[in-house]
C-alpha positions as a LaTeX table, in Angstrom:
\begin{tabular}{lrrr}
\hline
Residue & $x$ (\AA) & $y$ (\AA) & $z$ (\AA) \\
\hline
Ser1 & 0.00 & 0.00 & 0.00 \\
Gly2 & 3.04 & 2.29 & 0.03 \\
Val3 & 3.00 & 2.69 & 3.81 \\
Ala4 & 5.95 & 1.17 & 5.65 \\
Arg5 & 5.33 & $-1.73$ & 8.01 \\
Gly6 & 4.56 & $-0.52$ & 11.52 \\
Cys7 & 3.31 & 2.81 & 10.23 \\
Val8 & $-0.19$ & 4.03 & 9.54 \\
Pro9 & $-1.33$ & 6.99 & 7.50 \\
Phe10 & $-2.61$ & 9.85 & 9.63 \\
Arg11 & $-5.76$ & 11.85 & 8.98 \\
Ser12 & $-4.71$ & 14.92 & 7.04 \\
Gly13 & $-5.69$ & 17.55 & 9.66 \\
Ile14 & $-3.80$ & 15.85 & 12.45 \\
Met15 & $-0.85$ & 15.10 & 10.18 \\
Ser16 & $-0.80$ & 18.75 & 9.20 \\
Asp17 & $-0.59$ & 19.79 & 12.87 \\
Leu18 & 2.19 & 17.29 & 13.50 \\
Asn19 & 4.13 & 18.38 & 10.42 \\
Ser20 & 3.66 & 22.04 & 11.36 \\
Ala21 & 5.08 & 21.38 & 14.83 \\
Glu22 & 8.08 & 19.59 & 13.32 \\
Leu23 & 8.65 & 22.40 & 10.84 \\
Leu24 & 8.57 & 24.93 & 13.67 \\
Ile25 & 11.33 & 22.97 & 15.42 \\
Val26 & 13.31 & 22.77 & 12.16 \\
Glu27 & 12.94 & 26.53 & 11.73 \\
Lys28 & 14.29 & 27.11 & 15.24 \\
Leu29 & 17.17 & 24.72 & 14.53 \\
His30 & 17.95 & 26.71 & 11.37 \\
Ser31 & 18.07 & 29.92 & 13.38 \\
Arg32 & 20.60 & 28.35 & 15.75 \\
Cys33 & 22.80 & 26.73 & 13.09 \\
Arg34 & 22.50 & 29.10 & 10.13 \\
Asn35 & 23.79 & 26.30 & 7.89 \\
Ala36 & 21.20 & 23.77 & 6.71 \\
Asn37 & 23.88 & 21.08 & 6.45 \\
Lys38 & 24.65 & 21.45 & 10.15 \\
Ile39 & 21.14 & 20.80 & 11.51 \\
Glu40 & 21.55 & 17.03 & 11.76 \\
Pro41 & 24.80 & 17.08 & 13.79 \\
Tyr42 & 23.53 & 19.98 & 15.91 \\
Leu43 & 20.31 & 18.13 & 16.76 \\
Tyr44 & 22.23 & 14.93 & 17.46 \\
Lys45 & 24.61 & 16.70 & 19.86 \\
Met46 & 21.73 & 18.49 & 21.55 \\
Leu47 & 19.96 & 15.17 & 22.20 \\
Arg48 & 23.14 & 13.24 & 22.99 \\
Tyr49 & 23.88 & 15.62 & 25.87 \\
His50 & 20.83 & 14.15 & 27.66 \\
Asp51 & 21.85 & 10.53 & 26.97 \\
Leu52 & 23.61 & 10.05 & 30.30 \\
Ser53 & 23.91 & 6.27 & 29.90 \\
Asn54 & 25.57 & 6.69 & 26.49 \\
Ala55 & 23.07 & 4.24 & 24.97 \\
Gly56 & 22.36 & 6.28 & 21.83 \\
Ser57 & 18.68 & 6.54 & 22.71 \\
Leu58 & 16.29 & 8.53 & 24.89 \\
Thr59 & 12.96 & 7.91 & 26.59 \\
Phe60 & 10.17 & 10.43 & 26.07 \\
Pro61 & 10.82 & 12.45 & 29.26 \\
Lys62 & 14.50 & 12.87 & 28.33 \\
Phe63 & 13.59 & 13.65 & 24.72 \\
Ala64 & 11.13 & 16.35 & 25.85 \\
Gln65 & 13.78 & 17.84 & 28.10 \\
Ala66 & 16.44 & 17.73 & 25.37 \\
Ile67 & 14.29 & 19.24 & 22.62 \\
Ser68 & 12.72 & 21.93 & 24.83 \\
Pro69 & 15.10 & 24.77 & 23.81 \\
Val70 & 13.80 & 24.56 & 20.22 \\
Ala71 & 10.27 & 23.40 & 21.00 \\
Thr72 & 8.86 & 26.41 & 22.81 \\
Gly73 & 5.17 & 26.83 & 22.02 \\
Ile74 & 4.72 & 23.15 & 21.15 \\
Ser75 & 2.45 & 21.20 & 23.49 \\
Asp76 & 3.61 & 18.15 & 25.41 \\
Arg77 & 0.97 & 16.20 & 23.51 \\
Met78 & 2.48 & 17.23 & 20.17 \\
Leu79 & 6.00 & 16.43 & 21.42 \\
Gln80 & 4.68 & 12.98 & 22.39 \\
Ala81 & 3.31 & 12.57 & 18.85 \\
Ile82 & 6.68 & 13.54 & 17.36 \\
Phe83 & 8.42 & 11.09 & 19.69 \\
Glu84 & 6.03 & 8.29 & 18.71 \\
Arg85 & 6.46 & 9.05 & 15.02 \\
Tyr86 & 10.19 & 8.30 & 15.25 \\
Ala87 & 10.55 & 6.04 & 18.29 \\
Asp88 & 11.18 & 2.33 & 18.28 \\
Gly89 & 9.08 & 1.19 & 21.21 \\
Asp90 & 9.78 & 3.37 & 24.24 \\
Leu91 & 13.15 & 4.56 & 22.96 \\
Leu92 & 14.12 & 7.15 & 20.39 \\
Gln93 & 17.32 & 6.21 & 18.56 \\
Leu94 & 19.26 & 9.47 & 18.40 \\
Lys95 & 21.15 & 8.97 & 15.14 \\
Val96 & 18.09 & 7.75 & 13.24 \\
Phe97 & 15.93 & 10.54 & 14.63 \\
Ser98 & 18.50 & 13.26 & 13.91 \\
Thr99 & 18.90 & 12.09 & 10.32 \\
Glu100 & 15.23 & 11.49 & 9.50 \\
Phe101 & 13.99 & 14.58 & 11.33 \\
Ser102 & 16.48 & 16.92 & 9.67 \\
Leu103 & 15.78 & 15.46 & 6.21 \\
Gly104 & 11.99 & 15.42 & 6.71 \\
Thr105 & 11.76 & 11.77 & 5.67 \\
Arg106 & 8.67 & 10.88 & 7.70 \\
Arg107 & 7.01 & 14.27 & 7.26 \\
Glu108 & 7.14 & 13.90 & 3.48 \\
Ser109 & 5.98 & 10.28 & 3.49 \\
Gly110 & 2.93 & 11.07 & 5.64 \\
Glu111 & 3.68 & 8.25 & 8.06 \\
Tyr112 & 3.12 & 8.02 & 11.76 \\
Ser113 & 5.15 & 5.26 & 13.39 \\
Gln114 & 3.46 & 3.18 & 16.04 \\
Gly115 & 6.43 & 1.05 & 17.00 \\
Asn116 & 5.42 & 1.13 & 20.65 \\
Gly117 & 1.80 & 0.19 & 19.99 \\
Ala118 & 0.49 & 3.54 & 21.20 \\
Ala119 & $-2.55$ & 5.01 & 19.56 \\
Pro120 & $-2.05$ & 8.17 & 17.50 \\
Val121 & $-2.34$ & 11.41 & 19.41 \\
Thr122 & $-5.11$ & 13.63 & 18.12 \\
Ser123 & $-5.37$ & 17.37 & 18.48 \\
Ala124 & $-8.44$ & 17.11 & 20.71 \\
Gly125 & $-9.72$ & 14.51 & 23.14 \\
Pro126 & $-8.12$ & 11.28 & 24.30 \\
Pro127 & $-5.89$ & 9.17 & 22.03 \\
Ala128 & $-7.73$ & 7.22 & 19.36 \\
Arg129 & $-8.44$ & 3.56 & 20.10 \\
Ser130 & $-6.53$ & 0.92 & 18.22 \\
Leu131 & $-8.60$ & $-1.23$ & 15.89 \\
Gly132 & $-6.22$ & $-4.19$ & 16.13 \\
Gly133 & $-5.91$ & $-5.93$ & 12.78 \\
Val134 & $-8.86$ & $-4.14$ & 11.13 \\
Gly135 & $-8.16$ & $-2.45$ & 7.82 \\
Gly136 & $-4.89$ & $-4.20$ & 7.08 \\
\hline
\end{tabular}
């Protein structure tokens, strides 16, 4: 169907909000780096600073703390959605995230990763309920 395994297409309005939040972060990264080619290493170093165990990954609370300098004005709920889009289970792999986020790989593909089995975060109300194997 063109959608990668473990990913589901998002409804366009919600996807638009998620993409807009990511683009706001990218814009703030640009203002800090000034060189588009430096965003990936800058983001990686910014996140890596919070990886105290040197595992190359972060949990959501550490991710939220690490990204906060460039995520002002973005709700915790939207940060959670960004985390879930890129995370593998409960961990965000820093190198993969830095690369894919800076290139816009998942924004352009319109995918929302659900590697940890969490339901997508919507802009209003509680998270949507999973339909199990329906629609696949």
